[in-house]
Tab-separated table of N, CA, C and O in Angstrom:
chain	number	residue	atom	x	y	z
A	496	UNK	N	-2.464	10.752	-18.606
A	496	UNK	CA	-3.329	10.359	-17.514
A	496	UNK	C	-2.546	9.467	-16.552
A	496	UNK	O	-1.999	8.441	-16.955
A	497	UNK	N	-2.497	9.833	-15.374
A	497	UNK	CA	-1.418	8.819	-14.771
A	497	UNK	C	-2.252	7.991	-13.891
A	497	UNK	O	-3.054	8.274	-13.001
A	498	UNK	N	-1.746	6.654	-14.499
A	498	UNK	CA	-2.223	5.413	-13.268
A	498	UNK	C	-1.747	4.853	-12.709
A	498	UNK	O	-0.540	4.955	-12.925
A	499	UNK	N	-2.061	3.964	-11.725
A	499	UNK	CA	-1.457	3.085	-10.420
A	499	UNK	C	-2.232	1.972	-10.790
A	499	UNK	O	-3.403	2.016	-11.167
A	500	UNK	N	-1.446	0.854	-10.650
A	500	UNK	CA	-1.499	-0.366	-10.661
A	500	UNK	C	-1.246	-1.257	-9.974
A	500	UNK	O	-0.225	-1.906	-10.199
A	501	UNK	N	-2.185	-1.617	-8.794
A	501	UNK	CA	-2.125	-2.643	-7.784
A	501	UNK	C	-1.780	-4.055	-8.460
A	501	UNK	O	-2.146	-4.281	-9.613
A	502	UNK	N	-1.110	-4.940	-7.756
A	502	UNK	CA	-0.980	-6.607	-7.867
A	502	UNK	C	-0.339	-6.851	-6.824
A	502	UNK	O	0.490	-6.085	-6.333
A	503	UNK	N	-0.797	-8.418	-6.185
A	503	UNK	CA	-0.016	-9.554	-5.730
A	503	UNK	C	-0.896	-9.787	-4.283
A	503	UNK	O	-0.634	-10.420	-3.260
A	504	UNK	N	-2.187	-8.881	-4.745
A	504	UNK	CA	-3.378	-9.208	-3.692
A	504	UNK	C	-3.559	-10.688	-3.609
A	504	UNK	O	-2.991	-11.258	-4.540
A	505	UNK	N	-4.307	-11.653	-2.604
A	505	UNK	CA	-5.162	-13.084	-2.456
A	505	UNK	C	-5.383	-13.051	-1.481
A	505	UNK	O	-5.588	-12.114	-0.709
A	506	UNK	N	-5.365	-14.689	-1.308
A	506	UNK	CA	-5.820	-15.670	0.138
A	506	UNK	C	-4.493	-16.117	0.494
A	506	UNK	O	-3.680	-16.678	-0.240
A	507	UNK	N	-4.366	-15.773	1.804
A	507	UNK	CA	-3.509	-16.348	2.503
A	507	UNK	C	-3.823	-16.897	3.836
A	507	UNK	O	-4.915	-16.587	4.312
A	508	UNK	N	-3.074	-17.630	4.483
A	508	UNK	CA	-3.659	-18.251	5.851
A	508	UNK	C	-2.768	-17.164	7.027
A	508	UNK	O	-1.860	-16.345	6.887
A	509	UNK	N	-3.465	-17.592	8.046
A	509	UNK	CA	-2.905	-16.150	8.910
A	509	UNK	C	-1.657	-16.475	9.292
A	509	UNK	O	-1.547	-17.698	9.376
A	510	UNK	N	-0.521	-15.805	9.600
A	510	UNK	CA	0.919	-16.115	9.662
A	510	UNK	C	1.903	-16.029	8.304
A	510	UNK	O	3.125	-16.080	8.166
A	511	UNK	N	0.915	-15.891	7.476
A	511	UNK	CA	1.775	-16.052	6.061
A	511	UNK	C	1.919	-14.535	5.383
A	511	UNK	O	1.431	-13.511	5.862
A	512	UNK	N	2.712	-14.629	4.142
A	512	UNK	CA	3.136	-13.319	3.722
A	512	UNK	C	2.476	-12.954	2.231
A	512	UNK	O	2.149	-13.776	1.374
A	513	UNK	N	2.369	-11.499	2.153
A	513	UNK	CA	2.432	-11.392	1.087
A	513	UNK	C	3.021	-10.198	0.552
A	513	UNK	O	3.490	-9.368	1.331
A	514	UNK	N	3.054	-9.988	-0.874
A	514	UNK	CA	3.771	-8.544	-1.318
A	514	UNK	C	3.053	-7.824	-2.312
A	514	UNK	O	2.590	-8.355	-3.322
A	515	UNK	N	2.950	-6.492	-2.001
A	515	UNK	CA	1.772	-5.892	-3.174
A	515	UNK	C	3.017	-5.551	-3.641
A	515	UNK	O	4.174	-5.781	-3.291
A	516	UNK	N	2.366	-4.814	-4.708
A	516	UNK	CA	3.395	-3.951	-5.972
A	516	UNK	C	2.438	-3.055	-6.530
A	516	UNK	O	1.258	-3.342	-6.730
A	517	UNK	N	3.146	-1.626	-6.850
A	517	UNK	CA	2.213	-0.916	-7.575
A	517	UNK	C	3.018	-0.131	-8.271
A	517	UNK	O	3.910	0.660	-7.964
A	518	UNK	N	2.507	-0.520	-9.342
A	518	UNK	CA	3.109	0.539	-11.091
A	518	UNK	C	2.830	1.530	-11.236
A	518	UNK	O	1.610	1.550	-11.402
A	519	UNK	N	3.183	2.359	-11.279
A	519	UNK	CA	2.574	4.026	-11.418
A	519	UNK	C	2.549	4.407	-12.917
A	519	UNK	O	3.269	3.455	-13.218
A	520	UNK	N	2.363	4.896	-13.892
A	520	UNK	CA	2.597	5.795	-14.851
A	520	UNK	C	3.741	6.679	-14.943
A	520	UNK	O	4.228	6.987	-16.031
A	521	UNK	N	4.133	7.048	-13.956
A	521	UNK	CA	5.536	8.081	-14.074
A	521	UNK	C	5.535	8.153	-12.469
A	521	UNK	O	4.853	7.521	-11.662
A	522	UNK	N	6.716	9.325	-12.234
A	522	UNK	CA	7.147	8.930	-11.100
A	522	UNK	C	6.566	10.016	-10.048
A	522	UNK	O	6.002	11.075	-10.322
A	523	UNK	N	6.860	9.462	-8.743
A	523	UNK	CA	6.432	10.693	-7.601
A	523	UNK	C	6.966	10.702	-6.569
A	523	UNK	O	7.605	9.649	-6.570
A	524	UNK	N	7.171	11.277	-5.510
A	524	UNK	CA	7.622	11.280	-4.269
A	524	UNK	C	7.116	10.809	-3.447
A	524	UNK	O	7.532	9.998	-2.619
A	525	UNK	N	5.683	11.485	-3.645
A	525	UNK	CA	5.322	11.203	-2.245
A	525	UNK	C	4.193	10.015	-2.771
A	525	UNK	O	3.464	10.369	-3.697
A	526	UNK	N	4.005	8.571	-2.208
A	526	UNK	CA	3.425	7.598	-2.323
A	526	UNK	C	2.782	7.038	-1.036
A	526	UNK	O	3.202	7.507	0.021
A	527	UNK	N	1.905	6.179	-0.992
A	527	UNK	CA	1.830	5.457	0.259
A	527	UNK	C	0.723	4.472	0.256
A	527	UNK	O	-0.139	4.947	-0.483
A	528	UNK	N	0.365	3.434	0.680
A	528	UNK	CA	-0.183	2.049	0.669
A	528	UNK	C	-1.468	2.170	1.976
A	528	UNK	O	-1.179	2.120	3.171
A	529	UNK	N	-2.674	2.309	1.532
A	529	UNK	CA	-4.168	2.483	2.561
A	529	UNK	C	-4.626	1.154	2.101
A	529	UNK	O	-4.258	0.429	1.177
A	530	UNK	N	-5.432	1.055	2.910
A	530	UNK	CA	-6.073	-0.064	2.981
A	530	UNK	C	-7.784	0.227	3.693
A	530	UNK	O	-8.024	1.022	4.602
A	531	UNK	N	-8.974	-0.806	2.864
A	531	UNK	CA	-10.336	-0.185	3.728
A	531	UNK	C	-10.599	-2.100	3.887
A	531	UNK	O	-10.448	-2.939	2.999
A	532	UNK	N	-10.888	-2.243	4.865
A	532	UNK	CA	-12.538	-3.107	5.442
A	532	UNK	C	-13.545	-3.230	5.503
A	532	UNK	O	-13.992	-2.329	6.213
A	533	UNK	N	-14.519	-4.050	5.060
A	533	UNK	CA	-15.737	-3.981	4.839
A	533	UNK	C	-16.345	-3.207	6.504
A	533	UNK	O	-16.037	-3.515	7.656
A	534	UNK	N	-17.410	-1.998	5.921
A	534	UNK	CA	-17.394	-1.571	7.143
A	534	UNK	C	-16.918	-0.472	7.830
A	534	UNK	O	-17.423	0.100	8.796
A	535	UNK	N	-15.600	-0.165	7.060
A	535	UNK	CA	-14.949	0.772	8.042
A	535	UNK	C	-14.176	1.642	7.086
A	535	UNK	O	-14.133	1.146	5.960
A	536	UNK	N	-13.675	2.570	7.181
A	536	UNK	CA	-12.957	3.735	6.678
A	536	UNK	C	-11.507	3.487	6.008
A	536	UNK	O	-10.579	2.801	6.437
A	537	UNK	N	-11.574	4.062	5.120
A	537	UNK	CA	-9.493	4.007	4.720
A	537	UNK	C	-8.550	4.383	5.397
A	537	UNK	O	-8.442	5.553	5.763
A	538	UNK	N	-7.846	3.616	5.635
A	538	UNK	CA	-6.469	3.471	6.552
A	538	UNK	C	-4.996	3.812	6.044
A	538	UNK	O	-4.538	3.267	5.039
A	539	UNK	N	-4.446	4.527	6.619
A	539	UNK	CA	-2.784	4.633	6.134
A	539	UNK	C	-2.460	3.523	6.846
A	539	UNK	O	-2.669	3.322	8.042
A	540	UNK	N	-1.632	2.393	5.581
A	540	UNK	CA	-0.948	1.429	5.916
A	540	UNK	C	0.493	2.345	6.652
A	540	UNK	O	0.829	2.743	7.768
A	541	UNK	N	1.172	2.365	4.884
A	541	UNK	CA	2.288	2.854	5.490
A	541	UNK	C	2.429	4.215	3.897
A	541	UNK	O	1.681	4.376	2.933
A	542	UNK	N	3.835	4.987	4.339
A	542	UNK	CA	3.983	5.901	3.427
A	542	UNK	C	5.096	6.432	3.575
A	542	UNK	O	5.755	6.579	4.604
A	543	UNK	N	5.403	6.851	2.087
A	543	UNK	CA	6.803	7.638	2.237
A	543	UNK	C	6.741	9.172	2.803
A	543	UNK	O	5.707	9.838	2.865
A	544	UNK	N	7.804	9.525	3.129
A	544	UNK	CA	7.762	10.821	4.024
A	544	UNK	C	8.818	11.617	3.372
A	544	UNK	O	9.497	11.345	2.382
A	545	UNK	N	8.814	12.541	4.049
A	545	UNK	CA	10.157	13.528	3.923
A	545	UNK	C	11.812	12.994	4.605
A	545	UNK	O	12.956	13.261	4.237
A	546	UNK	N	11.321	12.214	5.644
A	546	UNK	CA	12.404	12.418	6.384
A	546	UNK	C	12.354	10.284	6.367
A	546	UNK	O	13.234	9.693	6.993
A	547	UNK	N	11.485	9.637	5.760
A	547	UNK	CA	11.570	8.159	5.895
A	547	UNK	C	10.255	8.064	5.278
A	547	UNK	O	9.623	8.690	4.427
A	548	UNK	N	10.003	6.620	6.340
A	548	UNK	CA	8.711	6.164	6.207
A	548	UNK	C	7.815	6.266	7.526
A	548	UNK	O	8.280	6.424	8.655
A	549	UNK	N	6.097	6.121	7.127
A	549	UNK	CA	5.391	6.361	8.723
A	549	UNK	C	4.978	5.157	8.320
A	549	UNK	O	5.052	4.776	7.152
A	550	UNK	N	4.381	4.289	9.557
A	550	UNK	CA	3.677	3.093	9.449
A	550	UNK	C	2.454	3.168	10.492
A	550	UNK	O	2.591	3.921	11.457
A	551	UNK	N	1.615	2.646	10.394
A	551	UNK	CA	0.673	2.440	11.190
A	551	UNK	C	0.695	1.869	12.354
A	551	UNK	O	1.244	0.809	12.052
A	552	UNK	N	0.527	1.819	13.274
A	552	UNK	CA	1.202	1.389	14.808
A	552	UNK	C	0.272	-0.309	14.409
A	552	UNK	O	0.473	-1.260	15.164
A	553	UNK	N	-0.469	-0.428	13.464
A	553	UNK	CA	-1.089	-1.856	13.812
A	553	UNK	C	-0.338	-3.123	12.971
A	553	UNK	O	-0.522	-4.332	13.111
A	554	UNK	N	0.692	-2.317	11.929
A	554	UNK	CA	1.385	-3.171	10.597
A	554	UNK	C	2.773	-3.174	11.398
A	554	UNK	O	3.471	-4.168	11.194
A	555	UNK	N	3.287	-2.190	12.299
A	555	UNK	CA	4.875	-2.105	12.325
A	555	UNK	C	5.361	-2.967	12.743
A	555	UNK	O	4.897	-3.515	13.743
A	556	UNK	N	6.588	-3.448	12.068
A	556	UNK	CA	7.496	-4.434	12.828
A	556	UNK	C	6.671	-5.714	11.806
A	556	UNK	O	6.988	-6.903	11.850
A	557	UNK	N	5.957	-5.343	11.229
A	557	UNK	CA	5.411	-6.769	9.894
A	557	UNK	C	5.132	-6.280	8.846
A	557	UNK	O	4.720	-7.236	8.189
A	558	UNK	N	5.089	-5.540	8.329
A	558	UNK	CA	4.981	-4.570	7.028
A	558	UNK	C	6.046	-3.761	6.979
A	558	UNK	O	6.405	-3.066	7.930
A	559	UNK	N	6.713	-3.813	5.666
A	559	UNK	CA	7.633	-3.071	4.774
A	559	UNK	C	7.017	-2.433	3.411
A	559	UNK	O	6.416	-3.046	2.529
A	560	UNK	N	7.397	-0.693	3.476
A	560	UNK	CA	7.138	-0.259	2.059
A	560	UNK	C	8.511	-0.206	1.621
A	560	UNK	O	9.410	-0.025	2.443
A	561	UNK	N	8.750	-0.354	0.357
A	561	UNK	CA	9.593	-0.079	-0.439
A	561	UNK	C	9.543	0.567	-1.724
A	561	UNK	O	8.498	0.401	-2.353
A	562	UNK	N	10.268	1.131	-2.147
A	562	UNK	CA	10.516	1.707	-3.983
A	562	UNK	C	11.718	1.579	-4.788
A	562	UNK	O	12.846	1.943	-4.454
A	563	UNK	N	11.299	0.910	-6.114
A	563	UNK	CA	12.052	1.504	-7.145
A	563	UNK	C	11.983	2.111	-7.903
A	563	UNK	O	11.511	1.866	-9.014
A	564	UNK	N	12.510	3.237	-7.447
A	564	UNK	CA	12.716	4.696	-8.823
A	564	UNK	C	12.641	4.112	-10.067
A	564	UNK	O	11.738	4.318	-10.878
A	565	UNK	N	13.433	3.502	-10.196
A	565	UNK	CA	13.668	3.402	-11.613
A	565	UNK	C	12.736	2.700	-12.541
A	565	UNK	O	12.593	2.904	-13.747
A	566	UNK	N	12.266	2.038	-11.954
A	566	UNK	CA	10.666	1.330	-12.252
A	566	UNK	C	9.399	2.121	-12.179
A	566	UNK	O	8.375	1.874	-12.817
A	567	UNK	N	9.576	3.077	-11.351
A	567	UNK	CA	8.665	3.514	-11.312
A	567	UNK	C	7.476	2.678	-10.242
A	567	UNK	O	6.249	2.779	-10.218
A	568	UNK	N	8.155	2.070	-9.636
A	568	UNK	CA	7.073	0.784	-8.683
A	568	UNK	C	7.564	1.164	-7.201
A	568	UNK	O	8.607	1.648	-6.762
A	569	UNK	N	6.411	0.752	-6.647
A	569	UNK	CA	6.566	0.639	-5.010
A	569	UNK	C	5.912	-0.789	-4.354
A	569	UNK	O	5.149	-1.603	-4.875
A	570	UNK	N	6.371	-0.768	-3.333
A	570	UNK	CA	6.353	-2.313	-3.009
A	570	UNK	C	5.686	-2.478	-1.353
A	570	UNK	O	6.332	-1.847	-0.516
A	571	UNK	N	4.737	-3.086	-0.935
A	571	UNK	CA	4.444	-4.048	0.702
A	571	UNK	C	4.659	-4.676	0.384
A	571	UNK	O	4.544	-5.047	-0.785
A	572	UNK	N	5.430	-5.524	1.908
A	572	UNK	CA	5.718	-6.395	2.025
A	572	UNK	C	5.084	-6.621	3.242
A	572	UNK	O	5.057	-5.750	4.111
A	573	UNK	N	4.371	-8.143	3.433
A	573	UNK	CA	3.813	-7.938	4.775
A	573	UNK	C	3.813	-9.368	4.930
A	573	UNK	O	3.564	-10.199	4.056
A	574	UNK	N	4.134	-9.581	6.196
A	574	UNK	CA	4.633	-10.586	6.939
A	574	UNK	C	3.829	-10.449	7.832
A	574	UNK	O	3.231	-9.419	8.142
A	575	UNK	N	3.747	-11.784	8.440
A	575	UNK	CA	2.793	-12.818	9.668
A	575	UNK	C	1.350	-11.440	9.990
A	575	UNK	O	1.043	-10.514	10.742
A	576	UNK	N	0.849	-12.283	8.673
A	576	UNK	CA	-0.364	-11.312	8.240
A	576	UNK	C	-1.638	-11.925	9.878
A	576	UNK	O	-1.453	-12.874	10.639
A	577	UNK	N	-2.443	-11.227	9.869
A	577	UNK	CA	-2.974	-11.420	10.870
A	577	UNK	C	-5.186	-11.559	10.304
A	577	UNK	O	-5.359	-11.011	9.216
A	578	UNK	N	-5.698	-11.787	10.539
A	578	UNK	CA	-6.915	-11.495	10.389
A	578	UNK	C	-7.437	-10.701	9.994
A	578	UNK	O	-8.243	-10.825	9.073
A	579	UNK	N	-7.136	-9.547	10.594
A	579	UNK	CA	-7.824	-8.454	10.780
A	579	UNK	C	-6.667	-7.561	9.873
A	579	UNK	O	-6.460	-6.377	10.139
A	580	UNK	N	-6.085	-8.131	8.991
A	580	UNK	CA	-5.803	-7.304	7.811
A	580	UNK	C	-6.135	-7.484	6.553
A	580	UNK	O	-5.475	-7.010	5.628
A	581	UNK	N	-7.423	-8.340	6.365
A	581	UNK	CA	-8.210	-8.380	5.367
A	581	UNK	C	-8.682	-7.151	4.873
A	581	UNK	O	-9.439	-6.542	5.628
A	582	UNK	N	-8.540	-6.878	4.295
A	582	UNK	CA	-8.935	-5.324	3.449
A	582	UNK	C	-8.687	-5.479	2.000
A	582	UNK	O	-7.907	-6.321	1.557
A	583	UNK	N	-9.611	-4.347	0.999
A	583	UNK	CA	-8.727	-3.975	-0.200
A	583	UNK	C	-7.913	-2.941	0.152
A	583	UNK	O	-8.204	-2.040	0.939
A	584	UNK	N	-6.513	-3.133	-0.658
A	584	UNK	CA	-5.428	-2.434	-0.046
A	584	UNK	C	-5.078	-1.458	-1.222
A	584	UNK	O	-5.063	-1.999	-2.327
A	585	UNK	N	-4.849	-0.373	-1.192
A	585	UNK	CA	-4.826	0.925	-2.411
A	585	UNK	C	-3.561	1.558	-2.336
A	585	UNK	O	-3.073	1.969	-1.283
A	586	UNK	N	-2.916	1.654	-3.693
A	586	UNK	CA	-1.731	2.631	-3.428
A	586	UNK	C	-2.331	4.049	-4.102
A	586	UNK	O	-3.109	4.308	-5.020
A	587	UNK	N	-1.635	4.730	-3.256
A	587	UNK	CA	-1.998	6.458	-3.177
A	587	UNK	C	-0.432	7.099	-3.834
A	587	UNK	O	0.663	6.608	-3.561
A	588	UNK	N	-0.609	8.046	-4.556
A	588	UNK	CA	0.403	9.413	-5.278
A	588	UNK	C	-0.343	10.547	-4.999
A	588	UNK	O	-1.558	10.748	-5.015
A	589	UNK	N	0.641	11.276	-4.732
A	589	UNK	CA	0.257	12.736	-4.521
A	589	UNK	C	1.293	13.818	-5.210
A	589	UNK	O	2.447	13.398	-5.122
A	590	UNK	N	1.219	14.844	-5.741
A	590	UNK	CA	1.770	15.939	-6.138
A	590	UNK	C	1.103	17.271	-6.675
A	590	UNK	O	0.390	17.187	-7.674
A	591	UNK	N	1.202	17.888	-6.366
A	591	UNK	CA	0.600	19.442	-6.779
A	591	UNK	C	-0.562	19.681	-6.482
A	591	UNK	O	-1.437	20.252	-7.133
A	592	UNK	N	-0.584	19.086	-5.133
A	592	UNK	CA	-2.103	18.860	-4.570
A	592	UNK	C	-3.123	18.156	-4.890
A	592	UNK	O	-4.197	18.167	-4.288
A	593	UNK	N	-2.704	17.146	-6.378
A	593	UNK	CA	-3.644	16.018	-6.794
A	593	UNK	C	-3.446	14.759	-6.118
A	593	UNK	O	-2.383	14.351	-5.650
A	594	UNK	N	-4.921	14.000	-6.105
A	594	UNK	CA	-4.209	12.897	-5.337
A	594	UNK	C	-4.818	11.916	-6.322
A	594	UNK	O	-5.832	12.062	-7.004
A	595	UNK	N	-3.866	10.740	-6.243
A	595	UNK	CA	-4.481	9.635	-7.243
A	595	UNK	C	-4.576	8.297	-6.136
A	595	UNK	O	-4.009	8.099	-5.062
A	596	UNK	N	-5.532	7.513	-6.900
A	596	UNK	CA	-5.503	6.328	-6.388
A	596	UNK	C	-5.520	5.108	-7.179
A	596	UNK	O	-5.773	5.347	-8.360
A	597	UNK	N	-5.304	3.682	-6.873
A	597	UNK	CA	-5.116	2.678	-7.802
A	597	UNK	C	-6.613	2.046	-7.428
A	597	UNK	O	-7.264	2.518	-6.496
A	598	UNK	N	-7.021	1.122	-8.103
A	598	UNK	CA	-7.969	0.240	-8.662
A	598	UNK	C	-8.562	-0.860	-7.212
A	598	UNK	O	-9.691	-1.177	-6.839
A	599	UNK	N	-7.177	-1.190	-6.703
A	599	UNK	CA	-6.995	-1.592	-5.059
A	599	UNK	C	-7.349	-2.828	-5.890
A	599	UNK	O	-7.966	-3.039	-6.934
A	600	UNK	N	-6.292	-3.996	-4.425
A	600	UNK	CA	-6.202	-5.370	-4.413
A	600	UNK	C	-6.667	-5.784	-3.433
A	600	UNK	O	-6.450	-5.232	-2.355
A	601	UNK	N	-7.474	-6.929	-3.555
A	601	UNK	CA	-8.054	-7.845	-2.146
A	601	UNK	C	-7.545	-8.390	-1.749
A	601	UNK	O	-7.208	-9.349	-2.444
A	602	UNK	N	-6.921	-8.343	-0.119
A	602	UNK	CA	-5.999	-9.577	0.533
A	602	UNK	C	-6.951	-10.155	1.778
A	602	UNK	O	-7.266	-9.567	2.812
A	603	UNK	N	-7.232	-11.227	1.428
A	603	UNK	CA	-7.461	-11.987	2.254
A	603	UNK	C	-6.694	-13.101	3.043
A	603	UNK	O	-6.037	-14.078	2.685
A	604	UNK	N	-7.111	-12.455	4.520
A	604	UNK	CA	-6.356	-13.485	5.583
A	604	UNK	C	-7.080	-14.590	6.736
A	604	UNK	O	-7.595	-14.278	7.810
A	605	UNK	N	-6.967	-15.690	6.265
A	605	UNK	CA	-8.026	-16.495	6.631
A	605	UNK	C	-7.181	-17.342	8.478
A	605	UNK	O	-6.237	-17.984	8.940
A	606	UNK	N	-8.547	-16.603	8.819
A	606	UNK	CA	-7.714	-17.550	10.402
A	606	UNK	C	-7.937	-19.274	10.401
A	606	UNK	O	-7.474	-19.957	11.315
């Protein structure tokens, strides 16, 4: 059964950073980090691609995804967090047309 494992969700004050991490069960290619708001729909943060990464025109230039293979983990990093990126934030796997999702972490960004 393969799972994803969000951490390193909280409270932060606005300007400040934080870093998710997510454990997978085994490994995958294609990954990527959504996020929802009370209110509103799930969002592609950011994600791995074929050819890189895509980011969301509202995170770029302050959010970093990263991976280690060998861990089996993928990583945000998000810098001079803003308000309005309060969300629970979800890491996504995909392969063979299944899609999985993690448990999702709450980040709160307090102005």
């Amino acid at each position: 059964q393969v799972q994803l494992v969000e951490s390193g969700g909280g409270l932060v004050e606005a300007g400040g950073s934080l870093r998710l991490s997510c454990v997978a069960s085994r490994s995958f290619f294609s990954m990527g980090w959504y996020r929802q708001a009370p209110g509103k729909q799930r969002e592609l943060v950011a994600r791995f691609t074929l050819v890189g990464t895509d980011y969301a025109d509202s995170v770029k230039g302050r959010f970093t995804i990263s991976r280690d293979n060998a861990k089996n983990t993928m990583y945000l990093q998000m810098n001079s967090l803003k308000s309005e990126d309060t969300a629970v934030y979800y890491c996504a796997a995909s392969d063979f047309g299944n899609n999985y999702w993690g448990q999702g972490t709450q980040v709160t960004v307090s102005s």
